[in-house]
Coordinates of C-alpha atoms in Angstrom, one line a residue:
M437 CA 0.6 -25.0 -8.4
K438 CA 4.0 -23.5 -8.9
Y439 CA 5.8 -21.6 -6.2
V440 CA 8.4 -18.7 -6.3
L441 CA 10.1 -18.0 -3.0
V442 CA 11.8 -14.6 -2.5
T443 CA 14.3 -14.4 0.3
G444 CA 16.7 -11.6 1.4
G445 CA 20.3 -11.6 2.6
V446 CA 23.0 -9.3 4.0
V447 CA 20.8 -6.5 5.3
S448 CA 17.1 -5.7 5.6
G449 CA 15.3 -3.1 3.6
L450 CA 16.7 -4.3 0.2
G451 CA 13.3 -4.2 -1.4
K452 CA 12.2 -7.9 -1.3
G453 CA 8.5 -6.7 -1.3
V454 CA 8.9 -4.7 -4.5
T455 CA 11.0 -7.5 -6.0
A456 CA 8.3 -10.1 -5.2
S457 CA 5.6 -7.8 -6.6
S458 CA 7.7 -7.2 -9.7
V459 CA 8.2 -10.9 -10.3
G460 CA 4.5 -11.3 -10.0
V461 CA 4.0 -8.5 -12.6
I462 CA 6.2 -10.1 -15.3
L463 CA 4.7 -13.5 -14.8
K464 CA 1.2 -12.1 -14.9
A465 CA 2.2 -10.2 -18.1
C466 CA 3.2 -13.6 -19.6
G467 CA -0.4 -14.8 -19.1
L468 CA -0.1 -16.5 -15.7
R469 CA -2.5 -16.0 -12.8
I470 CA -0.7 -14.9 -9.7
T471 CA -1.3 -15.0 -5.9
S472 CA 1.0 -13.8 -3.1
I473 CA 1.9 -14.8 0.4
K474 CA 4.0 -12.8 2.9
I475 CA 5.7 -14.5 5.8
D476 CA 6.5 -12.3 8.8
P477 CA 8.5 -14.2 11.5
Y478 CA 7.4 -11.9 14.4
L479 CA 5.3 -13.3 17.2
N480 CA 2.4 -10.9 16.8
T481 CA -0.7 -12.5 15.4
D482 CA -1.0 -9.6 12.9
A483 CA 0.3 -6.1 12.3
G484 CA -2.7 -4.4 13.9
T485 CA -1.2 -3.5 17.3
M486 CA 2.2 -2.4 16.0
S487 CA 3.4 1.2 16.0
P488 CA 4.1 2.6 12.5
F489 CA 7.5 3.6 13.8
E490 CA 8.2 -0.1 14.6
H491 CA 7.0 -1.7 11.3
G492 CA 5.8 1.0 9.0
E493 CA 2.2 1.2 7.8
M494 CA -0.4 -1.4 8.7
F495 CA -2.4 -2.3 5.6
V496 CA -6.1 -3.2 5.7
L497 CA -7.7 -5.9 3.4
D498 CA -11.3 -6.3 2.3
D499 CA -11.9 -9.0 4.9
G500 CA -10.6 -6.8 7.7
G501 CA -7.2 -8.3 7.9
E502 CA -4.5 -6.0 9.4
V503 CA -1.4 -7.0 7.6
D504 CA 2.1 -6.1 6.6
L505 CA 2.6 -3.2 4.2
D506 CA 4.1 -5.5 1.6
L507 CA 0.7 -7.0 0.9
G508 CA -0.3 -3.5 -0.2
N509 CA 2.6 -3.6 -2.7
Y510 CA 1.3 -6.9 -4.0
E511 CA -2.3 -5.6 -4.4
R512 CA -1.1 -2.4 -6.1
F513 CA 1.3 -4.1 -8.5
L514 CA -0.9 -7.1 -9.3
D515 CA -4.3 -5.5 -9.0
I516 CA -5.6 -8.4 -6.8
K517 CA -7.5 -8.6 -3.5
L518 CA -5.8 -10.7 -0.8
T519 CA -7.1 -12.2 2.4
R520 CA -5.8 -12.1 6.0
D521 CA -4.5 -15.6 5.6
N522 CA -2.1 -14.4 2.8
N523 CA 0.0 -12.9 5.7
I524 CA 1.6 -15.7 7.7
T525 CA 3.1 -14.8 11.1
T526 CA 4.9 -16.9 13.8
G527 CA 2.0 -15.9 16.1
K528 CA -0.6 -17.3 13.7
I529 CA 1.3 -20.5 13.2
Y530 CA 2.0 -21.2 16.9
Q531 CA -1.6 -20.2 17.8
S532 CA -3.0 -22.7 15.3
V533 CA -0.7 -25.5 16.5
I534 CA -1.5 -24.8 20.2
D535 CA -5.2 -24.7 19.5
K536 CA -4.9 -28.1 17.9
E537 CA -2.9 -29.5 20.8
R538 CA -5.5 -28.2 23.3
K539 CA -8.2 -30.1 21.2
G540 CA -6.2 -33.3 21.4
E541 CA -5.6 -33.4 17.6
Y542 CA -2.0 -34.6 18.0
L543 CA -3.1 -37.8 19.8
G544 CA -0.8 -37.4 22.8
K545 CA 2.3 -36.8 20.8
T546 CA 5.1 -34.4 21.9
V547 CA 4.4 -31.3 20.0
Q548 CA 7.6 -29.9 18.5
V549 CA 8.9 -27.3 16.0
V550 CA 9.7 -30.2 13.7
P551 CA 7.5 -31.7 12.4
H552 CA 4.4 -29.9 13.9
I553 CA 5.3 -26.2 13.3
T554 CA 7.0 -26.9 10.0
N555 CA 4.1 -29.0 8.8
A556 CA 1.6 -26.3 9.9
I557 CA 3.6 -23.7 7.8
Q558 CA 3.6 -25.9 4.7
E559 CA -0.1 -26.8 5.0
W560 CA -1.0 -23.1 5.5
I561 CA 1.0 -22.2 2.3
E562 CA -0.7 -24.9 0.2
R563 CA -4.2 -24.0 1.5
V564 CA -3.9 -20.2 1.0
A565 CA -2.2 -20.6 -2.4
M566 CA -5.4 -22.2 -3.7
I567 CA -7.6 -19.2 -2.8
P568 CA -8.4 -17.1 -5.9
V569 CA -7.5 -13.4 -5.5
D570 CA -8.0 -12.0 -9.0
G571 CA -11.8 -12.2 -9.2
K572 CA -11.7 -15.4 -11.3
E573 CA -12.7 -18.9 -10.4
G574 CA -10.2 -21.6 -9.5
P575 CA -6.7 -21.3 -8.1
A576 CA -3.9 -19.2 -9.5
D577 CA -1.0 -20.7 -11.5
V578 CA 1.9 -19.3 -9.5
C579 CA 2.2 -18.4 -5.8
V580 CA 4.9 -15.8 -5.0
I581 CA 6.0 -16.2 -1.4
E582 CA 8.1 -13.5 0.4
L583 CA 10.0 -14.5 3.5
G584 CA 10.4 -11.4 5.7
G585 CA 13.6 -10.6 7.5
T586 CA 17.1 -11.7 6.6
I587 CA 18.6 -15.1 6.2
G588 CA 20.3 -16.1 9.4
D589 CA 17.7 -14.5 11.7
I590 CA 16.9 -16.8 14.6
E591 CA 13.1 -16.0 14.4
S592 CA 12.9 -17.2 10.8
M593 CA 14.6 -20.6 11.3
P594 CA 11.3 -22.6 11.5
F595 CA 10.2 -21.0 8.3
I596 CA 13.5 -21.7 6.6
E597 CA 13.3 -25.4 7.6
A598 CA 9.7 -25.6 6.5
L599 CA 10.4 -24.1 3.1
G600 CA 13.3 -26.4 2.6
Q601 CA 11.0 -29.3 3.3
F602 CA 8.4 -27.7 1.1
S603 CA 10.7 -27.4 -1.9
Y604 CA 11.3 -31.2 -1.7
R605 CA 7.6 -31.8 -1.1
V606 CA 6.4 -30.1 -4.2
G607 CA 9.3 -31.4 -6.3
P608 CA 11.6 -30.1 -9.0
G609 CA 10.0 -27.9 -11.6
N610 CA 7.5 -26.5 -9.1
F611 CA 9.7 -24.4 -6.9
C612 CA 11.9 -21.4 -7.7
L613 CA 14.0 -19.5 -5.2
V614 CA 14.9 -15.9 -5.9
H615 CA 17.5 -14.6 -3.4
V616 CA 17.7 -10.8 -3.1
S617 CA 21.1 -9.7 -1.9
L618 CA 23.4 -6.7 -1.7
V619 CA 26.5 -5.9 -3.9
P620 CA 27.9 -2.8 -2.3
V621 CA 30.3 -0.4 -3.9
L622 CA 33.0 1.0 -1.6
N623 CA 33.7 4.6 -2.3
V624 CA 37.3 4.2 -1.5
V625 CA 38.0 1.8 -4.3
G626 CA 34.8 2.1 -6.4
E627 CA 34.6 -1.7 -6.8
Q628 CA 31.5 -3.9 -6.6
K629 CA 32.1 -6.3 -3.7
T630 CA 30.6 -9.8 -4.0
K631 CA 31.7 -11.2 -0.6
P632 CA 28.5 -10.2 1.3
T633 CA 26.4 -12.0 -1.3
Q634 CA 28.7 -15.0 -1.3
H635 CA 28.3 -15.4 2.5
S636 CA 24.6 -14.9 2.3
V637 CA 24.2 -17.6 -0.3
R638 CA 26.5 -19.9 1.6
G639 CA 24.3 -19.5 4.7
L640 CA 21.2 -20.1 2.7
R641 CA 22.6 -23.3 1.2
G642 CA 23.7 -24.4 4.6
L643 CA 20.1 -24.1 5.8
G644 CA 18.8 -26.4 3.0
L645 CA 17.8 -23.9 0.3
T646 CA 19.5 -23.4 -3.0
P647 CA 18.9 -20.2 -4.9
N648 CA 17.9 -20.5 -8.6
I649 CA 18.1 -16.8 -9.3
L650 CA 20.1 -14.0 -7.6
A651 CA 18.6 -10.5 -7.6
C652 CA 21.5 -8.2 -6.7
R653 CA 20.8 -4.8 -5.3
S654 CA 23.5 -2.2 -6.3
T655 CA 23.8 1.4 -7.2
K656 CA 24.6 0.5 -10.8
E657 CA 24.4 -2.4 -13.1
L658 CA 26.7 -5.4 -12.3
E659 CA 29.8 -5.7 -14.3
D660 CA 30.2 -8.9 -16.3
N661 CA 33.2 -10.1 -14.3
V662 CA 31.2 -9.6 -11.1
K663 CA 28.5 -11.7 -12.4
E664 CA 30.9 -14.4 -13.4
K665 CA 32.4 -14.3 -9.9
L666 CA 29.0 -14.6 -8.3
S667 CA 28.1 -17.4 -10.6
Q668 CA 31.3 -19.4 -9.7
F669 CA 31.0 -19.0 -5.9
C670 CA 27.2 -19.1 -5.6
H671 CA 26.6 -21.9 -8.1
V672 CA 24.0 -19.9 -10.0
P673 CA 24.2 -19.5 -13.9
A674 CA 25.4 -16.0 -14.9
A675 CA 22.2 -15.7 -17.0
N676 CA 20.2 -16.1 -13.7
I677 CA 22.0 -13.2 -12.0
I678 CA 19.8 -10.1 -12.2
T679 CA 20.9 -6.6 -11.3
L680 CA 18.3 -4.4 -9.4
Y681 CA 20.2 -1.2 -9.6
D682 CA 18.9 2.2 -8.4
V683 CA 16.1 3.6 -10.7
S684 CA 14.1 6.8 -10.6
N685 CA 10.8 5.1 -9.7
I686 CA 9.8 1.6 -8.6
W687 CA 7.5 1.1 -11.6
L688 CA 10.7 0.5 -13.6
I689 CA 11.6 -2.6 -11.6
P690 CA 9.4 -5.0 -13.6
L691 CA 10.9 -3.6 -16.7
L692 CA 14.4 -4.2 -15.4
L693 CA 13.5 -7.8 -14.7
R694 CA 12.0 -8.1 -18.2
D695 CA 15.0 -6.6 -19.9
Q696 CA 17.3 -9.0 -18.1
K697 CA 15.1 -12.0 -19.1
A698 CA 14.2 -12.8 -15.5
H699 CA 10.9 -14.2 -16.7
E700 CA 12.7 -16.7 -19.0
A701 CA 14.8 -17.9 -16.1
I702 CA 11.8 -18.3 -13.8
L703 CA 9.7 -20.1 -16.4
K704 CA 12.6 -22.5 -17.2
V705 CA 13.0 -23.4 -13.5
L706 CA 9.3 -24.0 -13.2
N707 CA 9.1 -26.1 -16.4
L708 CA 6.8 -23.6 -18.0
E709 CA 9.0 -22.4 -20.9
R710 CA 7.3 -24.7 -23.4
V711 CA 3.7 -24.1 -22.5
D712 CA 1.9 -22.7 -25.5
S713 CA -0.5 -20.5 -23.5
I714 CA 2.3 -18.6 -21.8
A715 CA 3.8 -15.6 -23.7
R716 CA 7.5 -15.7 -24.3
E717 CA 7.7 -11.9 -23.9
P718 CA 5.7 -10.1 -21.1
K719 CA 3.1 -7.6 -22.3
L720 CA 4.0 -4.6 -20.2
D721 CA 3.0 -1.7 -22.5
E722 CA 0.9 -0.1 -19.7
W723 CA 3.8 -0.3 -17.3
V724 CA 6.2 1.2 -19.9
A725 CA 3.7 4.1 -20.5
R726 CA 3.1 4.8 -16.8
A727 CA 6.7 4.6 -15.7
T728 CA 7.8 6.9 -18.5
I729 CA 5.1 9.4 -17.9
L730 CA 6.1 9.6 -14.2
D731 CA 9.7 10.3 -15.2
T732 CA 8.7 13.1 -17.6
L733 CA 6.4 15.1 -15.4
H734 CA 7.6 18.7 -14.7
D735 CA 4.6 20.8 -13.4
T736 CA 4.6 20.2 -9.6
V737 CA 1.8 19.9 -7.1
R738 CA 2.7 20.5 -3.5
I739 CA 0.7 18.6 -0.8
A740 CA 1.3 19.2 2.9
M741 CA 1.0 15.9 4.8
V742 CA 0.1 16.8 8.4
G743 CA 0.6 13.8 10.6
K744 CA 2.3 12.4 13.8
Y745 CA 4.5 9.8 12.2
T746 CA 6.3 12.0 9.6
G747 CA 9.7 10.8 10.8
L748 CA 9.1 7.5 8.8
S749 CA 7.6 7.8 5.4
D750 CA 6.6 4.1 5.4
S751 CA 4.1 5.0 8.1
Y752 CA 2.0 6.5 5.4
L753 CA 3.1 4.4 2.5
S754 CA -0.4 3.7 1.0
V755 CA -1.3 7.4 1.3
L756 CA 1.9 8.4 -0.6
K757 CA 1.2 5.8 -3.3
A758 CA -2.4 7.0 -3.7
L759 CA -1.1 10.6 -4.0
L760 CA 1.4 9.4 -6.6
H761 CA -1.3 7.5 -8.6
A762 CA -3.6 10.6 -8.6
S763 CA -0.7 12.9 -9.5
V764 CA 0.3 10.9 -12.5
D765 CA -3.4 10.7 -13.5
C766 CA -3.5 14.5 -13.4
R767 CA -0.1 14.8 -15.0
R768 CA 1.6 16.6 -12.1
K769 CA 4.9 15.9 -10.4
L770 CA 4.1 15.2 -6.7
V771 CA 6.0 17.1 -4.0
V772 CA 5.1 16.2 -0.4
D773 CA 5.9 18.6 2.4
W774 CA 6.0 16.6 5.6
V775 CA 4.5 18.6 8.5
A776 CA 4.7 17.1 12.0
S777 CA 1.4 18.0 13.5
T778 CA 3.1 18.6 16.9
D779 CA 5.2 21.4 15.3
L780 CA 2.0 23.3 14.7
E781 CA 1.1 23.2 18.3
D782 CA 3.8 25.2 20.0
S783 CA 2.7 28.6 21.2
T784 CA 5.0 30.6 18.9
A785 CA 3.7 28.8 15.8
I786 CA 0.1 29.4 16.8
E787 CA 0.8 33.1 17.4
V788 CA 2.4 33.5 14.0
W789 CA -0.3 31.5 12.4
H790 CA -3.0 33.9 13.7
S791 CA -1.1 36.7 12.1
S792 CA -1.4 34.9 8.7
L793 CA 2.3 34.6 8.3
V794 CA 4.4 31.6 7.5
F795 CA 4.8 29.8 10.8
N796 CA 7.0 26.8 10.0
V797 CA 9.8 25.9 7.6
L798 CA 7.6 23.0 6.3
S799 CA 4.5 25.2 6.7
L800 CA 1.0 25.0 5.2
E801 CA 1.7 28.3 3.5
G802 CA 2.6 27.6 -0.1
A803 CA 1.0 24.1 -0.2
D804 CA -1.4 23.5 -3.1
G805 CA -3.4 21.1 -0.9
I806 CA -3.5 19.6 2.6
L807 CA -3.9 16.0 3.6
V808 CA -4.5 14.8 7.2
P809 CA -4.2 11.0 7.3
G810 CA -5.5 8.6 9.9
G811 CA -4.0 7.9 13.3
F812 CA -4.7 7.2 17.0
G813 CA -4.0 9.0 20.2
D814 CA -4.1 12.7 21.2
R815 CA -0.5 13.6 20.4
G816 CA -0.5 16.2 17.6
V817 CA -4.3 16.5 17.4
Q818 CA -4.4 20.2 18.0
G819 CA -1.9 20.7 15.2
K820 CA -4.2 18.7 12.9
I821 CA -7.2 20.8 13.9
L822 CA -5.2 24.0 13.1
A823 CA -4.4 22.5 9.7
A824 CA -8.1 21.8 9.0
K825 CA -8.9 25.4 10.1
Y826 CA -6.2 26.8 7.8
A827 CA -7.5 24.8 4.8
R828 CA -11.1 25.8 5.5
E829 CA -10.5 29.5 6.0
K830 CA -7.9 29.9 3.2
N831 CA -9.9 27.8 0.7
V832 CA -7.0 25.4 0.3
P833 CA -8.0 21.9 -1.0
Y834 CA -8.2 19.5 1.9
L835 CA -8.6 15.7 2.3
G836 CA -9.1 14.2 5.8
I837 CA -8.9 10.5 6.1
C838 CA -10.4 8.7 9.2
L839 CA -9.1 10.8 12.0
G840 CA -8.5 13.6 9.5
M841 CA -12.3 13.6 8.9
Q842 CA -13.0 13.5 12.6
I843 CA -10.8 16.4 13.5
A844 CA -12.3 18.4 10.6
V845 CA -15.7 17.9 12.2
V846 CA -14.3 19.0 15.6
E847 CA -12.7 22.1 14.0
Y848 CA -16.0 23.0 12.3
A849 CA -17.9 22.7 15.6
R850 CA -15.4 24.9 17.4
H851 CA -14.9 27.7 14.9
V852 CA -18.0 27.8 12.8
M853 CA -20.7 26.7 15.3
N854 CA -18.9 28.3 18.3
L855 CA -19.0 25.1 20.3
T856 CA -15.6 25.9 22.0
D857 CA -15.5 22.8 24.1
A858 CA -16.3 20.4 21.2
N859 CA -14.0 17.4 21.1
S860 CA -13.7 13.7 20.5
T861 CA -14.2 11.4 23.4
E862 CA -11.0 9.7 22.3
F863 CA -9.1 12.8 23.5
D864 CA -11.5 14.1 26.2
P865 CA -13.8 11.4 27.6
N866 CA -15.6 14.0 29.7
T867 CA -16.2 16.6 27.0
K868 CA -19.6 18.3 27.1
T869 CA -19.9 18.5 23.4
P870 CA -18.9 15.0 22.0
C871 CA -18.7 15.5 18.3
V872 CA -16.9 12.1 17.9
I873 CA -17.8 9.1 20.0
F874 CA -16.7 5.6 20.7
M875 CA -18.5 3.0 18.6
P876 CA -20.8 0.8 20.7
E877 CA -19.5 -2.5 19.2
G878 CA -15.8 -1.7 20.0
S879 CA -13.8 -3.0 22.8
K880 CA -11.9 -0.8 25.3
T881 CA -10.0 -3.7 26.9
H882 CA -8.7 -5.7 23.8
M883 CA -6.9 -3.8 21.1
G884 CA -6.3 -6.4 18.4
A885 CA -8.9 -6.8 15.7
T886 CA -11.6 -5.1 17.7
M887 CA -12.2 -2.1 15.5
R888 CA -14.6 -1.6 12.6
L889 CA -12.5 -3.2 9.9
G890 CA -12.5 -4.1 6.3
S891 CA -14.7 -3.3 3.3
R892 CA -18.0 -1.6 4.1
R893 CA -20.6 0.0 1.9
T894 CA -21.1 3.8 1.8
F895 CA -24.3 5.2 0.2
F896 CA -24.4 8.7 -1.3
K897 CA -27.2 10.6 0.3
I898 CA -26.4 13.8 -1.7
T899 CA -25.7 13.2 -5.3
D900 CA -24.9 16.8 -6.3
C901 CA -21.5 16.8 -4.5
K902 CA -17.9 16.5 -5.5
S903 CA -17.4 13.0 -4.0
S904 CA -20.3 11.5 -5.8
K905 CA -19.2 13.0 -9.1
L906 CA -15.6 11.8 -8.7
Y907 CA -16.9 8.2 -8.2
G908 CA -19.0 8.5 -11.4
N909 CA -22.4 9.4 -9.9
V910 CA -22.9 5.9 -8.5
T911 CA -25.3 5.0 -5.7
Y912 CA -22.7 3.4 -3.4
V913 CA -19.0 2.6 -3.0
D914 CA -17.2 -0.1 -1.1
E915 CA -14.2 1.1 0.8
R916 CA -12.0 -0.2 3.6
H917 CA -12.3 0.9 7.2
R918 CA -10.2 0.9 10.4
H919 CA -11.6 3.0 13.2
R920 CA -13.0 2.8 16.8
Y921 CA -14.6 6.3 16.9
E922 CA -17.2 7.9 14.7
V923 CA -19.1 11.1 14.3
N924 CA -21.8 11.5 16.9
P925 CA -25.1 10.8 14.9
D926 CA -27.1 12.8 17.4
M927 CA -25.2 16.0 16.4
V928 CA -25.6 15.5 12.6
P929 CA -28.7 17.7 12.2
E930 CA -27.0 20.5 14.1
F931 CA -23.9 20.3 11.8
E932 CA -26.1 20.1 8.7
N933 CA -28.0 23.3 9.7
A934 CA -24.6 25.0 10.1
G935 CA -23.6 24.1 6.5
L936 CA -21.5 20.9 6.9
Q937 CA -22.8 18.2 4.5
F938 CA -22.7 14.5 5.3
V939 CA -22.9 13.3 1.7
G940 CA -22.1 9.6 2.4
K941 CA -23.5 7.4 5.1
D942 CA -23.7 3.6 5.9
D943 CA -26.8 1.5 5.2
T944 CA -28.4 2.5 8.5
G945 CA -28.0 6.2 7.8
R946 CA -26.5 6.7 11.3
R947 CA -22.8 6.2 10.5
M948 CA -21.2 9.2 8.8
E949 CA -18.8 8.2 6.0
I950 CA -18.1 11.3 3.9
I951 CA -18.3 15.0 4.7
E952 CA -18.0 18.0 2.4
I953 CA -18.2 21.8 2.7
P954 CA -20.1 22.7 -0.5
N955 CA -18.9 26.2 -1.1
H956 CA -15.2 25.3 -0.6
R957 CA -12.9 24.5 -3.5
Y958 CA -12.4 21.0 -2.2
F959 CA -12.9 20.1 1.5
V960 CA -13.6 16.4 1.8
G961 CA -13.3 14.0 4.7
A962 CA -13.7 10.2 4.6
Q963 CA -14.2 7.9 7.5
F964 CA -12.9 5.1 5.4
H965 CA -9.3 4.7 4.0
P966 CA -9.5 5.2 0.2
E967 CA -5.8 4.8 -0.1
F968 CA -6.0 1.1 0.5
K969 CA -7.8 0.5 -2.8
S970 CA -5.9 2.9 -5.0
R971 CA -4.0 1.3 -7.9
P972 CA -1.6 2.8 -10.5
S973 CA -4.2 2.2 -13.2
K974 CA -7.2 3.0 -11.0
P975 CA -6.3 5.9 -8.7
S976 CA -8.6 6.6 -5.8
P977 CA -11.3 9.1 -6.8
L978 CA -11.0 11.2 -3.6
F979 CA -7.2 11.5 -4.1
V980 CA -7.8 12.5 -7.8
G981 CA -10.1 15.1 -6.5
L982 CA -7.5 16.5 -4.1
I983 CA -4.7 16.6 -6.7
A984 CA -7.1 18.0 -9.4
A985 CA -8.3 20.8 -7.0
A986 CA -4.7 21.5 -6.0
S987 CA -3.6 21.9 -9.6
G988 CA -6.6 23.8 -10.9
Q989 CA -8.2 20.9 -12.8
L990 CA -11.1 19.9 -10.6
D991 CA -13.9 21.4 -12.8
R992 CA -12.6 19.5 -15.9
V993 CA -12.1 16.2 -13.9
L994 CA -15.6 16.4 -12.5
Q995 CA -17.1 17.1 -15.9
D996 CA -15.1 14.1 -17.4
C997 CA -16.3 11.9 -14.5
C998 CA -19.9 12.9 -15.0
N999 CA -19.6 12.2 -18.8
G1000 CA -18.1 8.8 -18.2
H1001 CA -14.9 9.7 -19.9
V1002 CA -11.6 8.1 -19.0
V1003 CA -9.6 10.7 -17.3
A1004 CA -6.2 9.1 -17.6
A1005 CA -6.4 8.6 -21.3
K1006 CA -7.2 12.2 -22.1
H1007 CA -3.9 13.8 -21.0
V1008 CA -1.0 12.5 -23.0
L1009 CA 2.2 14.4 -22.8
S1010 CA 2.1 17.7 -24.6
N1011 CA 3.9 16.4 -27.7
G1012 CA 1.7 13.2 -27.8
S1013 CA 4.7 10.9 -27.2
Y1014 CA 7.3 9.8 -24.7
T1015 CA 10.8 8.4 -24.8
S1016 CA 12.5 5.8 -22.6
T1017 CA 16.2 5.3 -22.2
V1018 CA 16.0 2.3 -19.8
H1019 CA 13.6 0.0 -21.6
Q1020 CA 13.1 1.5 -25.1
N1021 CA 16.8 2.1 -26.0
G1022 CA 16.2 5.8 -26.4
H1023 CA 13.7 5.4 -29.3
P1024 CA 10.5 7.5 -29.1
K1025 CA 7.3 5.5 -29.0
K1026 CA 3.8 6.9 -29.6
L1027 CA 1.4 6.8 -26.6
A1028 CA -1.9 5.8 -28.2
N1029 CA -4.3 5.7 -25.3
G1030 CA -2.3 6.9 -22.2
L1031 CA -3.1 4.5 -19.5
S1032 CA -5.5 1.8 -20.6
N1033 CA -7.6 1.9 -17.5
G1034 CA -9.6 4.8 -16.1
T1035 CA -9.9 6.3 -12.7
Y1036 CA -12.5 3.9 -11.5
Y1037 CA -14.5 0.8 -12.6
A1038 CA -18.3 1.2 -12.5
N1039 CA -20.3 -1.9 -11.7
G1040 CA -24.0 -1.6 -11.9
N1041 CA -25.1 1.1 -9.5
G1042 CA -21.9 1.0 -7.4
V1043 CA -18.2 1.4 -7.6
H1044 CA -15.8 -1.1 -6.0
A1045 CA -12.9 1.4 -5.9

């Protein structure tokens, strides 16, 4: 097993996650099998109880793991399925060591950070690195490890020590360290400054780790004299200093690494440059096509995102990525209008809304589609209900995810079925018309990992519906869940009599998974989170449906899906070609098949989306 460690210095938020994912992409494109591990030094056992404002989105895995959003980047970039153990936290490590101590496994020794915590970290890495994540048998060839935080943080010191020991443990040729740092440009002088990176590398070396490759974040490409200076002071060959300058979209990052021969540097450090089965040049044709298409889109599609965490876009990162994947698939340039659901609740806004006028600067008026994502708590719920009402009455394409589906059910009960006191017991435990109820297996006293989590199967009960067609008319789909509340099954017959269709249910038939309004352009709600399985080459079908409906393409897309056609390959740019200035030196290149993969993969009677 070979290991690539990605660390960060100077400041947080440099893009270590995207860098680690991109390193994985170019190594995979060379023919290697890749797995990934994210180390988060916080004391939480997992990300499940964190506020999105604190740490961004919480990503859900197939096994129900609630993990850091960077694992979502790994899965999207590398098209792999990780496990909860691929996210290491200080809480997990200390908990495992304390559990062993309580069982007497340390034979009366004094349990200390060194060697017990550091050994536990190394053993965890070695164990998880052997777990296959790409659907094939046997372990991967390379494990890419990202260390969260910034070099010098007190909380990450045990991990730094453990990784220093680990590099010695696995030996030369099996460990490569990529250090992501900042080379700022001061506006006053316009000069690229190397001192922050010098200090960062000095601190890293002082902690027992020596970088093999520097990945320097800057607004523009590093000048040759700057590279030479960094090489001299950081003891890294100039050829191993990579510039990660600002680009128009993150799909270009693997191409930046390829163009600067980062793969050659990594393969050389790992003693893989002479292995015959490994390609000398990464095969990234699909990435080139996708990145270029994204940069050449002009026709826009506007989606109003109605949520409570709109102040931090990372709170809905997977939703944004799923929208982007679907927009590229439909050849539309995505424009997201952020609408804070609380802004729709003030009395003035409601009055204006009832007069059918624009009621907010970032209003629903003018949006081609509306999306209400998941969430918890009653703040902003009435605004989300108004958004669902607006979409239903104005025939605007709507996609509700998790809570977005639940509030659509509540809205339907209130304004179509005239059940004015209809509500969710999450917001009103004493409601007389509980449309949404607490799941019996949930816990009201313990918050962490007590929800319905992970991949669950949804069976289509109505085949002649938009959702089923988008998934390719399959019998079932497997999607990821994260919720404590569900539609009240005792009220389902009443809803169905009023025209609301529950087209997808679980295997018992009592848990509602997908809703539709049949005579609406596109009004779909999903109890699961389809965004977590969306990939650039395999966009989520429900998101494709939303974008297609919002851009007037739904009938064609549904027809293509029913006929088994590959949607993405049918819509090349209008002139049948594309150009690239970053990675093709400005020369036009024919796009033969668009994106090589379709919207979904069919597997027997089901889809693993």
